[in-house]
Short mmCIF file of C-alpha atoms in Angstrom, two decimals:
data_model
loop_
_atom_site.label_atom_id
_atom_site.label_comp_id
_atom_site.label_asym_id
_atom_site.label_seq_id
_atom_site.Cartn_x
_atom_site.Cartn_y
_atom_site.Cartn_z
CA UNK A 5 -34.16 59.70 -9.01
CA UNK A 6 -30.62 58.52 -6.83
CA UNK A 7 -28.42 59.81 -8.72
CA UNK A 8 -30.42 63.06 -8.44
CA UNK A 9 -30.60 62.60 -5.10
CA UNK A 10 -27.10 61.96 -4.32
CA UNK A 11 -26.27 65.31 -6.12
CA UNK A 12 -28.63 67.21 -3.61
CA UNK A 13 -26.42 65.19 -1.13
CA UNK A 14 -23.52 66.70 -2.52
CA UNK A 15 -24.38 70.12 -2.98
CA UNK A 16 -26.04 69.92 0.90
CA UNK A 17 -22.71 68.58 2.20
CA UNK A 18 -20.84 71.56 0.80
CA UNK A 19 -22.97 73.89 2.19
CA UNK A 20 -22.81 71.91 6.17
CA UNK A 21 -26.23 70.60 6.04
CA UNK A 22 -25.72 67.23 7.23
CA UNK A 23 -28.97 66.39 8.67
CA UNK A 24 -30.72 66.72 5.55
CA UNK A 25 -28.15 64.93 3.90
CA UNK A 26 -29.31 62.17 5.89
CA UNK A 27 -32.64 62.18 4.92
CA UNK A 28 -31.82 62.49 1.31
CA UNK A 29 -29.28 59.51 1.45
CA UNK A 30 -32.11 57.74 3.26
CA UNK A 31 -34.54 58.44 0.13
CA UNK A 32 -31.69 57.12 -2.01
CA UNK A 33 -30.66 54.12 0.03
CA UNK A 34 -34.77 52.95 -0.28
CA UNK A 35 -35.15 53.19 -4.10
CA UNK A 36 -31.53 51.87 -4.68
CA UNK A 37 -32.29 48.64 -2.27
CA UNK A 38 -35.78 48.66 -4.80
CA UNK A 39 -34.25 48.68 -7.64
CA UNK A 40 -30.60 46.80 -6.92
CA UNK A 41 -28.59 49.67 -7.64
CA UNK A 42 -25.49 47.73 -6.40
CA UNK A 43 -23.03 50.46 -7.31
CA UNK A 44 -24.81 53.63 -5.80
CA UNK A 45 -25.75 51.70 -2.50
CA UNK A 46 -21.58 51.69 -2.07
CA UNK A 47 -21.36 55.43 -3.03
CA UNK A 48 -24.41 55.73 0.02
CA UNK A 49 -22.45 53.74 2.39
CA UNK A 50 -19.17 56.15 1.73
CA UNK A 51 -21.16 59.39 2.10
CA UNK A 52 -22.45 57.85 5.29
CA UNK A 53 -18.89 57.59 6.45
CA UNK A 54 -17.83 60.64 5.14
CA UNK A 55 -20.56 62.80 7.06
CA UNK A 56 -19.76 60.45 10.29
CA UNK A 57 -16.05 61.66 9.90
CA UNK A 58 -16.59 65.27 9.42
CA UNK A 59 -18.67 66.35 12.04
CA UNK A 60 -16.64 63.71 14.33
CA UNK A 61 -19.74 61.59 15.34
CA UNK A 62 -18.19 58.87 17.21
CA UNK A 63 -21.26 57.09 18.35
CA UNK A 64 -22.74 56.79 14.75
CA UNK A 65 -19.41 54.94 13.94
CA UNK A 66 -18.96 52.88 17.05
CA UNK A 67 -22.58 51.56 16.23
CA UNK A 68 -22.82 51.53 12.67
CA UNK A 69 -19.19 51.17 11.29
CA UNK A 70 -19.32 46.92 11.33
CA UNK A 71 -22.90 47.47 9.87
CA UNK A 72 -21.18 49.57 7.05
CA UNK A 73 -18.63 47.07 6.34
CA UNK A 74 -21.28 43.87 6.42
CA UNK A 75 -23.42 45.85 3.92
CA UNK A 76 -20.42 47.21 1.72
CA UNK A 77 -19.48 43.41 1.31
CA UNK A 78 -22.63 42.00 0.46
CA UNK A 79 -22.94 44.57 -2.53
CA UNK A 80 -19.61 43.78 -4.19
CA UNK A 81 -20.75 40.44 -3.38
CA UNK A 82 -24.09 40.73 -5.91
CA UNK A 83 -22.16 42.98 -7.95
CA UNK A 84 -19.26 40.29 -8.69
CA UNK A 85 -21.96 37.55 -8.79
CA UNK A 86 -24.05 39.67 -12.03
CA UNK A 87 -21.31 40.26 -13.02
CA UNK A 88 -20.29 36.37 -13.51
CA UNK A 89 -23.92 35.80 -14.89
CA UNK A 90 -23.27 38.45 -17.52
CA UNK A 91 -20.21 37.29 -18.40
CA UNK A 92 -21.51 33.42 -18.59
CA UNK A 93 -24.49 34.36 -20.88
CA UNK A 94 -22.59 36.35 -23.48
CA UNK A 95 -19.82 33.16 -23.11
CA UNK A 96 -23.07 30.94 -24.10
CA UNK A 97 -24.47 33.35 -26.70
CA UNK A 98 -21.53 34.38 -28.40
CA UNK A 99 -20.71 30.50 -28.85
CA UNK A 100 -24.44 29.68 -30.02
CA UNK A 101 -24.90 32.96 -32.37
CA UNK A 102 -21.15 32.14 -34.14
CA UNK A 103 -21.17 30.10 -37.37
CA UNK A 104 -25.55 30.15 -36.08
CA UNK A 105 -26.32 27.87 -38.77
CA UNK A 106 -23.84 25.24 -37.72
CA UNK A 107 -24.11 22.69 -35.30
CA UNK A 108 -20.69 21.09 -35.81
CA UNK A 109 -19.51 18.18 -34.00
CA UNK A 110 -17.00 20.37 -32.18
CA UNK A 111 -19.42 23.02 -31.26
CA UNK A 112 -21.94 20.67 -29.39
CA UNK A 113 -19.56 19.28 -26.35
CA UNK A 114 -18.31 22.87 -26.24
CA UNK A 115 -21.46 23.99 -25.41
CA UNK A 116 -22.58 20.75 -22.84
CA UNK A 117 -19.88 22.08 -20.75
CA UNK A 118 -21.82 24.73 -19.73
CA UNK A 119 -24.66 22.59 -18.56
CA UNK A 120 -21.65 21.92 -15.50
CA UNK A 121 -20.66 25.20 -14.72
CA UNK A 122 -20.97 25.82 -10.63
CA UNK A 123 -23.63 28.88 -11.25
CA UNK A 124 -26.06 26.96 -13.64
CA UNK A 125 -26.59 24.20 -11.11
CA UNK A 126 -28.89 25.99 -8.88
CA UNK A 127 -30.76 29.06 -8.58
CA UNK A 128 -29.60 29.95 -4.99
CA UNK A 129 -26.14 31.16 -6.47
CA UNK A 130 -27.62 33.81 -7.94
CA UNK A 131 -28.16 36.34 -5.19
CA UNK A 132 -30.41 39.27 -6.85
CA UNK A 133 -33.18 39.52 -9.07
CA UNK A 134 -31.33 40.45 -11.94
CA UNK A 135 -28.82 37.58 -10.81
CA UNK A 136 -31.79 35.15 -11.36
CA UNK A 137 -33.22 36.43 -14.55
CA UNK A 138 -29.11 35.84 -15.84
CA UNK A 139 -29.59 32.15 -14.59
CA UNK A 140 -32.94 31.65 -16.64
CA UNK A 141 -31.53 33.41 -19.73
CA UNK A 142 -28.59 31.38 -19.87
CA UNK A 143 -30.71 28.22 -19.08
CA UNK A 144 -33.09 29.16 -22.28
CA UNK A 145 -30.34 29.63 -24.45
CA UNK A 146 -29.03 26.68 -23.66
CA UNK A 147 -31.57 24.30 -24.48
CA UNK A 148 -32.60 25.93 -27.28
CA UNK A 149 -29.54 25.39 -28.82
CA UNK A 150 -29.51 21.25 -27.93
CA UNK A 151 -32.81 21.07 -29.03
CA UNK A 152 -34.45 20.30 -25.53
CA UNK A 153 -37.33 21.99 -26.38
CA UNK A 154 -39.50 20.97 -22.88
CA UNK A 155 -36.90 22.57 -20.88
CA UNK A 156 -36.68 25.70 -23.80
CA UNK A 157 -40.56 26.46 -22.77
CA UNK A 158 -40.08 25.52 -18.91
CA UNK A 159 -37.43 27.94 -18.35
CA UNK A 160 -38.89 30.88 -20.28
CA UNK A 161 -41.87 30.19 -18.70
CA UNK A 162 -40.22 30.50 -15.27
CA UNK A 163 -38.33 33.34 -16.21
CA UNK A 164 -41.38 35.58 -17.53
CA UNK A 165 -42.81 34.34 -13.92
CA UNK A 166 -39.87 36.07 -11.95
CA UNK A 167 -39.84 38.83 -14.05
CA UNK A 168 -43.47 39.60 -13.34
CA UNK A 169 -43.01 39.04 -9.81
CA UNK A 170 -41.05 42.73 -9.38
CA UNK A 171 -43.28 44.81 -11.78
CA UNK A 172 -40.75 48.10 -10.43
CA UNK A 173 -37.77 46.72 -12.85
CA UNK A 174 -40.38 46.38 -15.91
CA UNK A 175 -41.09 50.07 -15.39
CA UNK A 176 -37.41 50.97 -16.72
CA UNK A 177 -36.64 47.91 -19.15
CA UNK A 178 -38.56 46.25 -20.67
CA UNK A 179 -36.29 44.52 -23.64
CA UNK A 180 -35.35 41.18 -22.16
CA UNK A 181 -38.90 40.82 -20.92
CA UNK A 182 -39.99 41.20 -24.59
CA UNK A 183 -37.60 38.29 -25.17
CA UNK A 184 -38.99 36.34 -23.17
CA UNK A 185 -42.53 36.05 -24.51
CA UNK A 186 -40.48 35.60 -27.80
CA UNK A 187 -39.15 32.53 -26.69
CA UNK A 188 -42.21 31.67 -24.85
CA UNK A 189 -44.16 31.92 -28.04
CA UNK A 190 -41.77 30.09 -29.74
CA UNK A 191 -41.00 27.03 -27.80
CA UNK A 192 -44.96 27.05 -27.41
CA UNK A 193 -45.24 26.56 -31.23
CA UNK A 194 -42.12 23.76 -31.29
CA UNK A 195 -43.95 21.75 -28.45
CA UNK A 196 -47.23 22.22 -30.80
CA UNK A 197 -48.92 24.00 -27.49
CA UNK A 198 -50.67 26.09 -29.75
CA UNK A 199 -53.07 27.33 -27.61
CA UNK A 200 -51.06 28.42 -25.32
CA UNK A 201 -49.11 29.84 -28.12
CA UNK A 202 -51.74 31.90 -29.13
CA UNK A 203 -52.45 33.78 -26.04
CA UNK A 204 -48.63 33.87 -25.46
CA UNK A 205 -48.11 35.94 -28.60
CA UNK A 206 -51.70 38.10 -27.61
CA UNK A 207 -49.17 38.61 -24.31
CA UNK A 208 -46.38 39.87 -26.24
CA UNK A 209 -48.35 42.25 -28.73
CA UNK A 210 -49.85 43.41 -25.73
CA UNK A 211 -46.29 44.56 -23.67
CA UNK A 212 -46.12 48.36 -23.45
CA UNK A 213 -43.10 49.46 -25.15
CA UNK A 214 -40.58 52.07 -22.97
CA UNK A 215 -38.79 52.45 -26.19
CA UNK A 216 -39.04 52.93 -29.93
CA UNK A 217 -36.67 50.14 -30.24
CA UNK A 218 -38.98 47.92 -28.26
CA UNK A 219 -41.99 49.24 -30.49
CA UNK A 220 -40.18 47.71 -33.21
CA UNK A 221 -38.88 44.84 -31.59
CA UNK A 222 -42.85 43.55 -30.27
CA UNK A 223 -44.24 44.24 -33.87
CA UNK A 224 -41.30 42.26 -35.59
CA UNK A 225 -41.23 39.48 -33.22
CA UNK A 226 -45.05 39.33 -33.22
CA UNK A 227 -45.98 39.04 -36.85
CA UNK A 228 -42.31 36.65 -37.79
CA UNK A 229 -44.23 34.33 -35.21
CA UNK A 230 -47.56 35.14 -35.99
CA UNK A 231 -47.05 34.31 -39.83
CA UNK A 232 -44.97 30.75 -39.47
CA UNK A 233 -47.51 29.57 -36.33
CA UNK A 234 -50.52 29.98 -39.00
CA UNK A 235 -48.17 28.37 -41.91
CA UNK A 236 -47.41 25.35 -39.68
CA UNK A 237 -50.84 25.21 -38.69
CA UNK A 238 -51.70 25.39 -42.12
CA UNK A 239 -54.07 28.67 -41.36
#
């Protein structure tokens, strides 16, 4: 929906339409805040600036130009700041996935390191929603890998929580959420919650799939769990 109105915005600024390229950028600038699209609220900002310049409204940029510049910052700011996130999970992941099956001497310190890193010490660093789901994901992986399994369930647990609480993003993705109640289920069954693992893994069967991929992915991750909760529990 931006990026389809952004070309009406284009194709209306060709044709000297200005004022309804205002409307549509204000349509775009709504769902983009919505939905953190970072990258397009910087290509908004521009056109703003561009229209300002063309038809030489003065007043619009005397008023709004500091505005522009305080905005355009703050979204390379949560754009850099995913961007770290991103780059710290797949850091973590890549390090717990190589050589999976060994947990070497050398490996483990590696890994406690990045219990200290600056944006794993609090959740206020991460400034956006998808910022914050980063932070949980690389706090799950994490102590899944040292065998903390308390913290394993606490953190998925929180991080299903947040993704809940902005339903909009779970209406285009809906992968790492089915991730989640995989690890949910799963450090439900190592803490012998099970329970709570049951109607965790009801939770998960019951996700509705955006994807074929994520058909596959609920029915795989729901009967591998399924099938070794009832062997442990000897059902």
């Amino acid at each position: 929906k931006i990026k389809s109105l952004l070309a009406n915005v284009k194709v209306l600024f060709n044709r000297s339409h200005y004022l309804e390229c205002k409307g549509y950028l204000a349509k775009a600038k709504k769902l983009a805040i919505q939905y953190e699209a970072f990258i397009d609220l910087l290509e908004i900002l521009d056109w703003k600036k561009k229209i300002a310049y063309t038809i030489i409204d003065i007043s619009f940029l005397d008023k709004e130009l500091k505005n522009i510049a305080k905005e355009e910052k703050q979204y390379l700011a949560q754009l850099e700041n995913i961007g770290d996130y991103k780059h710290l999970f797949f850091e973590i992941y890549y390090l717990v996935k190589k050589e999976a099956f060994v947990r070497s001497e050398k490996k483990i310190p590696i890994i406690n390191e990045f219990k200290k890193h600056p944006l794993l010490q609090n959740l206020s660093t991460a400034k956006s929603h998808r910022s914050k789901i980063l932070y949980y994901r690389c706090r799950s992986l994490y102590y899944s890998f040292v065998l903390k399994y308390k913290k394993f369930y606490t953190y998925n647990k929180e991080l299903i929580k947040l993704m809940e609480s902005a339903p909009h993003f779970l209406l285009e993705d809906v992968s790492e959420y089915v991730s989640a109640h995989s690890n949910f289920v799963l450090s439900c069954g190592l803490l012998k919650k099970y329970d709570e693992c049951n109607e965790a893994l009801e939770n998960l069967l019951n996700i509705k799939p955006l994807t074929y991929d994520d058909e596959l992915k609920i029915q795989r991750q729901y009967y591998v769990l399924k099938i070794s909760i009832a062997k442990t529990t000897g059902q």
